[in-house]
PDB file of C-alpha atoms in Angstrom:
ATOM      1  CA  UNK A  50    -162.372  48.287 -70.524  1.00 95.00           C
ATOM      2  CA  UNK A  51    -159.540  49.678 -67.758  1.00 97.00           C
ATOM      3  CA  UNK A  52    -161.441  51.081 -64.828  1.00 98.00           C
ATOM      4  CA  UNK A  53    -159.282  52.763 -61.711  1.00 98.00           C
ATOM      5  CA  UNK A  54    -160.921  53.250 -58.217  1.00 98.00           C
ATOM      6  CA  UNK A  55    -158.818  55.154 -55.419  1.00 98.00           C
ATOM      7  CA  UNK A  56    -159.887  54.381 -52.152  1.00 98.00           C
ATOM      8  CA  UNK A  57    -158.331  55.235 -48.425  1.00 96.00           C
ATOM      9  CA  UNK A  58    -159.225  57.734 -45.685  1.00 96.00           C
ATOM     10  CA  UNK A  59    -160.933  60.660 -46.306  1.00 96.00           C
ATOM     11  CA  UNK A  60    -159.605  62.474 -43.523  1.00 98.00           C
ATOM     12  CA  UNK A  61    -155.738  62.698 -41.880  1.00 98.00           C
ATOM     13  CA  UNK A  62    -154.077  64.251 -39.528  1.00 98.00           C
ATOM     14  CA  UNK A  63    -151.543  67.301 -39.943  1.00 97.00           C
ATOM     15  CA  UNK A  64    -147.741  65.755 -39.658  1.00 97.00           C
ATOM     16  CA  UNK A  65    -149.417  62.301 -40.530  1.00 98.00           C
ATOM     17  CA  UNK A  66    -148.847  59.988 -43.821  1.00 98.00           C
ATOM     18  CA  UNK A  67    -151.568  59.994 -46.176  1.00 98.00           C
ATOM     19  CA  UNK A  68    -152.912  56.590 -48.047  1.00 98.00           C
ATOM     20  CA  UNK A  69    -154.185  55.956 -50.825  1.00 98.00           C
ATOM     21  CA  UNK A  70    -154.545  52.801 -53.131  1.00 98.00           C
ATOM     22  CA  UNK A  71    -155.564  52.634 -56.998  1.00 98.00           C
ATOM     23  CA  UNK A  72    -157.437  49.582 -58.232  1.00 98.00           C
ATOM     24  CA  UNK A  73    -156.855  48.804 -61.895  1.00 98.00           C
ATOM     25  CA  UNK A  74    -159.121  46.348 -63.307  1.00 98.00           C
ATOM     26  CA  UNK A  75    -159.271  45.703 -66.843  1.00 98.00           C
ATOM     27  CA  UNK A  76    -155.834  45.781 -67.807  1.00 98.00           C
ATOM     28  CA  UNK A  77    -152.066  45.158 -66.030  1.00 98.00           C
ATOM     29  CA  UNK A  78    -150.481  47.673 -64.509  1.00 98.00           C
ATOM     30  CA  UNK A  79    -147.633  45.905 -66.017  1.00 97.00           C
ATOM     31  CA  UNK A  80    -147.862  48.036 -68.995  1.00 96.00           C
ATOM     32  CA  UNK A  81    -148.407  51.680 -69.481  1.00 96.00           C
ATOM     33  CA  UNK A  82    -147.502  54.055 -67.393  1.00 97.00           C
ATOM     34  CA  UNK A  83    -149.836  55.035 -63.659  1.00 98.00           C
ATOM     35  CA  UNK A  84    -149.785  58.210 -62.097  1.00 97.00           C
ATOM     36  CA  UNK A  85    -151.643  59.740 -59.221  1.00 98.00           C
ATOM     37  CA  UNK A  86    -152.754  63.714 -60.085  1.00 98.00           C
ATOM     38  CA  UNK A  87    -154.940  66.010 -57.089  1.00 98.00           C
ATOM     39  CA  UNK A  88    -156.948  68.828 -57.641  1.00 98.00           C
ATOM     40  CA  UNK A  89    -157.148  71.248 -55.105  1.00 97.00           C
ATOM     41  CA  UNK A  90    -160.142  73.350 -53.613  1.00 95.00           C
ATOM     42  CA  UNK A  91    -158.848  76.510 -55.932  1.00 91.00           C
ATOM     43  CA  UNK A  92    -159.093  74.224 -59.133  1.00 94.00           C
ATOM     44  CA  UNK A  93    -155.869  74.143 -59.340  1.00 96.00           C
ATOM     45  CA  UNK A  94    -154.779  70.468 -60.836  1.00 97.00           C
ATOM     46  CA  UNK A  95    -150.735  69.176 -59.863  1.00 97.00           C
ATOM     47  CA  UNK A  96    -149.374  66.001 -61.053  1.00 97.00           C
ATOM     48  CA  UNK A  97    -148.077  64.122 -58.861  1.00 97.00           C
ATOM     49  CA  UNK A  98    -146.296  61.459 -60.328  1.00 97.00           C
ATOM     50  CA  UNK A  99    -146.066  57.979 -61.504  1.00 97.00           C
ATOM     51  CA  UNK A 100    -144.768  54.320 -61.457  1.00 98.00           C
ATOM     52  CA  UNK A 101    -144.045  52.738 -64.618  1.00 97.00           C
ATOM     53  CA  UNK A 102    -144.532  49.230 -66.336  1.00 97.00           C
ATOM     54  CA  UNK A 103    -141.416  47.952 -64.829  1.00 97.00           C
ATOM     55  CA  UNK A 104    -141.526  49.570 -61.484  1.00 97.00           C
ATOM     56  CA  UNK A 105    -139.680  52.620 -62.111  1.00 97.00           C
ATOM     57  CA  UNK A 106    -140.638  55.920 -60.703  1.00 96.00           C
ATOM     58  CA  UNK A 107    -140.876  60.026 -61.321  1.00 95.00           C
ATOM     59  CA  UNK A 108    -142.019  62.383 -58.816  1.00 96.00           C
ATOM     60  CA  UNK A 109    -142.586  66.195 -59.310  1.00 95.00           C
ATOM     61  CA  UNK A 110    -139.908  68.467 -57.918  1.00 94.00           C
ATOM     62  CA  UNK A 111    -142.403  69.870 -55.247  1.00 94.00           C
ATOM     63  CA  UNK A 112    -143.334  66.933 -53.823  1.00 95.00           C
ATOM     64  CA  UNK A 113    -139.912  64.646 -53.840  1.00 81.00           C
ATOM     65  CA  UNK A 114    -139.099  64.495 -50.303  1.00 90.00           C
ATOM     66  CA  UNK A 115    -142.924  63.564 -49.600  1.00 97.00           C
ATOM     67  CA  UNK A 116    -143.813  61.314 -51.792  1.00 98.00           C
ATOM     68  CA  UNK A 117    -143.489  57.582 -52.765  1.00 98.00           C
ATOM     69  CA  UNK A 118    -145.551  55.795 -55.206  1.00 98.00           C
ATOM     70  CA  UNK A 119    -145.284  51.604 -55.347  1.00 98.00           C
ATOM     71  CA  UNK A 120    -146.861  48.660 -56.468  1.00 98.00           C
ATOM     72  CA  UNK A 121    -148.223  45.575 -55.881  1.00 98.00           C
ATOM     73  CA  UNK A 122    -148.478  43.507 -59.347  1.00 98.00           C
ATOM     74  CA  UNK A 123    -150.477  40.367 -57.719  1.00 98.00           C
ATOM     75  CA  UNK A 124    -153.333  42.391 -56.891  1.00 98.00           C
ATOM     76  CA  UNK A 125    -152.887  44.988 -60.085  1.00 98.00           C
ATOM     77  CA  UNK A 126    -153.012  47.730 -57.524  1.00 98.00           C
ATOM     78  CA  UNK A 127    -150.623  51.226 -56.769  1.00 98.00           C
ATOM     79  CA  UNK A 128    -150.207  53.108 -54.033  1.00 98.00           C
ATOM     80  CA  UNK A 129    -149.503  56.395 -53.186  1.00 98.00           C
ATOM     81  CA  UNK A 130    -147.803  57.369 -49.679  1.00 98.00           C
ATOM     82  CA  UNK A 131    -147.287  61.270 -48.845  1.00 98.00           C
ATOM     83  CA  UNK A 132    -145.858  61.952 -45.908  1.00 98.00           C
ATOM     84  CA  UNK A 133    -145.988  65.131 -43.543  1.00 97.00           C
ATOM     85  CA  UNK A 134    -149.181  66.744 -44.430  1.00 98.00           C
ATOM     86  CA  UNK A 135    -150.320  70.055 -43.778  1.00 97.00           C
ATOM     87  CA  UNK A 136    -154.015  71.291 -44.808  1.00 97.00           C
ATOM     88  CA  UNK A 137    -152.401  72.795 -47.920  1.00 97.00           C
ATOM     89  CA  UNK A 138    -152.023  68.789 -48.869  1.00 98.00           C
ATOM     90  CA  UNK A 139    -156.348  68.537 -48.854  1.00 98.00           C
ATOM     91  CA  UNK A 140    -157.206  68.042 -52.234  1.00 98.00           C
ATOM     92  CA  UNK A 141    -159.035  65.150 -54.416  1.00 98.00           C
ATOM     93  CA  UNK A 142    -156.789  62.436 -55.535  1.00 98.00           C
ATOM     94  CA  UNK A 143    -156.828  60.785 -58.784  1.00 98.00           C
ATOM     95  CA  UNK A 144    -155.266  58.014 -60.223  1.00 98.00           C
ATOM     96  CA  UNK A 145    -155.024  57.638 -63.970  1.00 98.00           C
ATOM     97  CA  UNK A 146    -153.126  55.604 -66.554  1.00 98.00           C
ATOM     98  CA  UNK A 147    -150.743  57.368 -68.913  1.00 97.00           C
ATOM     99  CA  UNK A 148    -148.353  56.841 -71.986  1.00 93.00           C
ATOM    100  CA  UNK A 149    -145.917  59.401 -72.429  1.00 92.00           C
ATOM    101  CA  UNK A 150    -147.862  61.906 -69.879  1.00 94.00           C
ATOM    102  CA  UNK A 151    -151.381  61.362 -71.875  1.00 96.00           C
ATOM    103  CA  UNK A 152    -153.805  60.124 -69.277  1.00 98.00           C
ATOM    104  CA  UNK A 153    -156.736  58.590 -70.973  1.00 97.00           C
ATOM    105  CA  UNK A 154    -158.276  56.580 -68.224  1.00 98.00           C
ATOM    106  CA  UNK A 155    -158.607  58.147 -64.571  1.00 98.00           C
ATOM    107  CA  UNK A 156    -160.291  56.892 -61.396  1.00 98.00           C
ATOM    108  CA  UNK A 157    -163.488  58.903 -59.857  1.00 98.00           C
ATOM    109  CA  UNK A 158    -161.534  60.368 -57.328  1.00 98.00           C
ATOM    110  CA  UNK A 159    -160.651  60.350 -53.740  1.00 98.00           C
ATOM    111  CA  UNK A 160    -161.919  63.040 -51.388  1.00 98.00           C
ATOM    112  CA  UNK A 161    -159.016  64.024 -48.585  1.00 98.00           C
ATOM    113  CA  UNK A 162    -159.063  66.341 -46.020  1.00 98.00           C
ATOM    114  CA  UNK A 163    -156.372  67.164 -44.176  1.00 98.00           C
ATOM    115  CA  UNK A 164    -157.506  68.416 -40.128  1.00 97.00           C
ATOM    116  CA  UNK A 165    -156.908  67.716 -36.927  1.00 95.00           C
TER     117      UNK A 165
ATOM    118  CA  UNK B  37    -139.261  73.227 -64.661  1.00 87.00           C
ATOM    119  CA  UNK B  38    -141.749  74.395 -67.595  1.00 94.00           C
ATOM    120  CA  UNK B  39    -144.775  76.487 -66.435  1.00 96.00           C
ATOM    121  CA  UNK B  40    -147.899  76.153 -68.309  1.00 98.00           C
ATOM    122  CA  UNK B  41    -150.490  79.356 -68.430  1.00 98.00           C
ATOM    123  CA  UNK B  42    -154.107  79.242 -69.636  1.00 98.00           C
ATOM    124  CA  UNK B  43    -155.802  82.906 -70.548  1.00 96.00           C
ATOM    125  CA  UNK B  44    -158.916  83.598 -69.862  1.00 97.00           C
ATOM    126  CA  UNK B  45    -159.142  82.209 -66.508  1.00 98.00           C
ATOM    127  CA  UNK B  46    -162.910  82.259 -67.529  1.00 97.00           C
ATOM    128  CA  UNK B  47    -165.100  82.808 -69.989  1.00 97.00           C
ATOM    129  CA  UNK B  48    -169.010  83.361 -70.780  1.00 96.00           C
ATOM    130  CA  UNK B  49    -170.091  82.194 -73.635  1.00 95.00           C
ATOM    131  CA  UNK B  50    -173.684  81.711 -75.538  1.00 96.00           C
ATOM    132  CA  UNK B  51    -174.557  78.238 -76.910  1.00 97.00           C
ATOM    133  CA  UNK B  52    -173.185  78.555 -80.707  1.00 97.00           C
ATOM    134  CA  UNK B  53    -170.916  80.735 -79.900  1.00 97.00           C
ATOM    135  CA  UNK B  54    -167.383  79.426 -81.363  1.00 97.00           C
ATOM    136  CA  UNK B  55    -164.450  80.022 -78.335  1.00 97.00           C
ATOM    137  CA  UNK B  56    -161.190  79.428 -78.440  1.00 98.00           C
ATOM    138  CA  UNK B  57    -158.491  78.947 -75.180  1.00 98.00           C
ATOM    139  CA  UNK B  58    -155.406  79.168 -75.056  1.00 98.00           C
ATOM    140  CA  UNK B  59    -152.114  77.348 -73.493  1.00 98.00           C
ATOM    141  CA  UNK B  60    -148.805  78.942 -73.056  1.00 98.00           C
ATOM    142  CA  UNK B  61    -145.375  77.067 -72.124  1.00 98.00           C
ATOM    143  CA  UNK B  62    -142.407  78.814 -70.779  1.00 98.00           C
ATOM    144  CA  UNK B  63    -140.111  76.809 -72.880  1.00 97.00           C
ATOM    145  CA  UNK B  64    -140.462  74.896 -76.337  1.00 97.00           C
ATOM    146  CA  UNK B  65    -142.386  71.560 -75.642  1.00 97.00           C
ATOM    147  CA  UNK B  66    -143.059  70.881 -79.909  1.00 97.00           C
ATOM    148  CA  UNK B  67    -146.031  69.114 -79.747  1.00 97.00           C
ATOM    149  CA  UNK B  68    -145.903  67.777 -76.297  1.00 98.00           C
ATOM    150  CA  UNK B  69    -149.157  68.941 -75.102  1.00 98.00           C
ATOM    151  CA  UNK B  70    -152.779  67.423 -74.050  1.00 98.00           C
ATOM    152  CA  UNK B  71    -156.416  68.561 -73.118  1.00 98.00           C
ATOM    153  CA  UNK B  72    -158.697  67.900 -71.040  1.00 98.00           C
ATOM    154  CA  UNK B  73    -162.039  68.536 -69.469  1.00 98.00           C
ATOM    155  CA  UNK B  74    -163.332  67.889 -66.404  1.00 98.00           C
ATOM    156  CA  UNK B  75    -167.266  68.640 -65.441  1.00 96.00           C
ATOM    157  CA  UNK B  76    -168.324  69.209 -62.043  1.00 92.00           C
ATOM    158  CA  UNK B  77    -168.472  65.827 -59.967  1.00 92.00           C
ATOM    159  CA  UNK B  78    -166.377  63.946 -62.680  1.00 97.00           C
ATOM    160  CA  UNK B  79    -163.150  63.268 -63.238  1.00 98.00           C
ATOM    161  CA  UNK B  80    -161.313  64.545 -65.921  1.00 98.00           C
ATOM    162  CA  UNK B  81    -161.262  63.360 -69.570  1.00 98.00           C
ATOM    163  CA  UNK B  82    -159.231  63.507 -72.135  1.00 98.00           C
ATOM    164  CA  UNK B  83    -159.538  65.889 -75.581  1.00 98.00           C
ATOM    165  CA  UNK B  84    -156.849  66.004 -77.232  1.00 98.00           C
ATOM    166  CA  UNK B  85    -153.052  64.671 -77.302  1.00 98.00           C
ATOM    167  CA  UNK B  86    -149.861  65.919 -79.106  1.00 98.00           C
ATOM    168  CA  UNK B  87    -151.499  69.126 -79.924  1.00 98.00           C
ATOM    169  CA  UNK B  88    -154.094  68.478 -82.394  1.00 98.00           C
ATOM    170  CA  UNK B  89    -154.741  64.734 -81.943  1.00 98.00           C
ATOM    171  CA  UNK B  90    -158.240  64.196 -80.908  1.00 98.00           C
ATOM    172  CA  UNK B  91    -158.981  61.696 -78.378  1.00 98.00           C
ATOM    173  CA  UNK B  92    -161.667  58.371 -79.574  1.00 97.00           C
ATOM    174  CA  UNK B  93    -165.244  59.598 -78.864  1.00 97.00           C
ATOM    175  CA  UNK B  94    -164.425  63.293 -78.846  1.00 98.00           C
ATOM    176  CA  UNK B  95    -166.979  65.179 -81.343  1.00 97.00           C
ATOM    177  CA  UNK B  96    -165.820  66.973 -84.051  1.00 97.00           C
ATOM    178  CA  UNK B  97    -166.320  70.712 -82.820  1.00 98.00           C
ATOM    179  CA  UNK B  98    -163.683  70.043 -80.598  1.00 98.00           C
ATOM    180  CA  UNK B  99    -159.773  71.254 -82.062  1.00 98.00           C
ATOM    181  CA  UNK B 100    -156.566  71.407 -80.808  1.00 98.00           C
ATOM    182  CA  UNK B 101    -153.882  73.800 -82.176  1.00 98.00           C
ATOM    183  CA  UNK B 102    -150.485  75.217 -81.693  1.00 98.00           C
ATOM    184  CA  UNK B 103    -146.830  74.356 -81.615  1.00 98.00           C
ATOM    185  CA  UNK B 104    -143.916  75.436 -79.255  1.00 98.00           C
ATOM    186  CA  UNK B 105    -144.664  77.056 -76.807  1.00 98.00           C
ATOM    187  CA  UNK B 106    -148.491  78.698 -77.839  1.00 98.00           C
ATOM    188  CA  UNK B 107    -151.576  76.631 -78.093  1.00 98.00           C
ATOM    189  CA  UNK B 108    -155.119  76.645 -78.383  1.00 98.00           C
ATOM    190  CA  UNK B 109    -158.047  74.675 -77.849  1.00 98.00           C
ATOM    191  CA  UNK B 110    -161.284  75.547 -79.872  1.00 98.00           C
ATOM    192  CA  UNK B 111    -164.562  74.913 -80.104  1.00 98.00           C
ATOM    193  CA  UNK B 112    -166.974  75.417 -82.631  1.00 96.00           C
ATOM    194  CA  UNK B 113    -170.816  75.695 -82.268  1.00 95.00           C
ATOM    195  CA  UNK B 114    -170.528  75.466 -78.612  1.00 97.00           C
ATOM    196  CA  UNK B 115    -173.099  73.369 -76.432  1.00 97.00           C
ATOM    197  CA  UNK B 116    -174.526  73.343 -73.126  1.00 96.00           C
ATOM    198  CA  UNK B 117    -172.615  70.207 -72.154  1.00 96.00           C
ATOM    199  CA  UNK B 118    -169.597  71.997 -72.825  1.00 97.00           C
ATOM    200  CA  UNK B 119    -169.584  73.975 -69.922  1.00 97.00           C
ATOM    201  CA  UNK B 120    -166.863  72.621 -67.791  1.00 98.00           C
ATOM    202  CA  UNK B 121    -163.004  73.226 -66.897  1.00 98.00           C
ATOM    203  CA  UNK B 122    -160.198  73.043 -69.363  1.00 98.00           C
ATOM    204  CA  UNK B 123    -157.077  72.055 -68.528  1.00 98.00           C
ATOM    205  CA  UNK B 124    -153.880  71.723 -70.744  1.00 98.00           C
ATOM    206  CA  UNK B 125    -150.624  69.652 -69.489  1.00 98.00           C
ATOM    207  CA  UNK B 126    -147.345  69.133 -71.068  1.00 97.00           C
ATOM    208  CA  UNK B 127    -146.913  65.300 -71.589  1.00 96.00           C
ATOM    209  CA  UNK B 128    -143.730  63.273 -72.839  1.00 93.00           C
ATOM    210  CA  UNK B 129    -140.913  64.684 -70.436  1.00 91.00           C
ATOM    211  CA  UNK B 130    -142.434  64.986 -67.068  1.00 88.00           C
ATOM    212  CA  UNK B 131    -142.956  66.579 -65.094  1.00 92.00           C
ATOM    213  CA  UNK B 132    -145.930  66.791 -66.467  1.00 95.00           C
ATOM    214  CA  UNK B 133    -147.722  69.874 -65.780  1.00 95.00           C
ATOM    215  CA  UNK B 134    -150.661  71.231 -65.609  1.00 97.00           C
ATOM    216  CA  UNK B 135    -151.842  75.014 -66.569  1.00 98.00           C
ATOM    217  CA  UNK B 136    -154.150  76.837 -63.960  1.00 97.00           C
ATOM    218  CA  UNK B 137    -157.476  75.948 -66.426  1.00 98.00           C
ATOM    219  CA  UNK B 138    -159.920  77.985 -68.267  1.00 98.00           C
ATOM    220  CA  UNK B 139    -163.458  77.779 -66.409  1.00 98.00           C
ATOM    221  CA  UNK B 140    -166.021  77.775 -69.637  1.00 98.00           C
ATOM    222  CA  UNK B 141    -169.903  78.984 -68.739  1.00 97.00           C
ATOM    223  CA  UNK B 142    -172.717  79.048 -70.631  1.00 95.00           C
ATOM    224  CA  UNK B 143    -174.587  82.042 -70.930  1.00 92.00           C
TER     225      UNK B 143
END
């Protein structure tokens, strides 16, 4: 059975890079697709975007310029890297495997606040 | 980039009751679109895919509808577990978006 777990700081700075890791056990992040999605405090739920089987990436429109998602086979782990925060960026972080955009399998969920 | 909007925001409903929500895209996506629903203090899970497919483990009263651009997610006899958020997202082409979500309450 796949199981995700996102870890990394709860709390960052404003104008600081925010973390995150995704542990995949159960399966290779070698196949499939793995995408980080974040829920803000409104409910409001935004994709993110995700790394692919072979290492290729998509990122939503908003978030381009911020955002890089990478991998690290060895440990079956992905990352997520978003740079220049502002408190609008405080949200919980998921990560969750997908094919073609269906995400059947998602971590528990990373709680980050963004505050000085 | 394709917006997806879910009416009612929220809804009230008795356990029974039969409630249906509903997904709109701003352009054709066919069948491109999932469910899902996410309780407080969990993550979310998945209902259905590709419109009407449901997902392994999901009970019966549980139906996904709709083609296009106009979709709906029912359910019949609804229970107390039920109460939750929805969510629909357009899947296949991303981005893949999510819709604002239906909040569903129990009466």
């Amino acid at each position: 059975e796949v199981q995700l777990q996102e870890s990394g700081p709860g709390l960052v700075k404003p104008s600081q890079s925010l973390s995150l890791t995704c542990s995949v056990t159960g399966y290779s992040i070698t196949s499939n697709y793995w995408g980080w999605i974040r829920k803000f405090p409104g409910n409001k739920m935004e994709w993110m975007g995700y790394i692919s089987y072979s290492g290729s990436t998509s990122y939503n429109p908003s978030l381009k310029s911020r955002i890089s998602i990478t991998r690290d086979t060895s440990k079956n782990q992905f990352f997520l890297q978003l740079n220049s925060v502002t408190t609008e960026d405080t949200a919980t972080y998921y990560c969750a495997r997908s094919y073609e955009g269906v995400m059947d399998a998602w971590g528990q969920g990373a709680s980050v606040t963004v505050s000085s | 980039n394709i917006v997806m909007t879910q009416s009612p925001k929220s809804m009230s409903i008795s356990v029974g009751d039969r409630v249906t929500m509903n997904c709109k895209a701003s352009q054709n996506v066919g069948n491109n679109i999932a469910w899902y629903q996410q309780k407080p203090g969990q993550s979310p899970k998945l209902l259905i895919y590709y419109a009407s497919n449901r997902y392994t483990g999901v009970p019966d009263r549980f139906t996904g509808g709709g083609y296009g651009t106009d979709f709906t997610l029912t359910i019949n006899s609804v229970q107390a577990e039920d109460a939750a958020f929805y969510y629909c997202q357009r899947i296949y082409n991303s981005p893949w978006t999510f819709g604002g979500g239906t909040k569903l309450e129990l009466k």
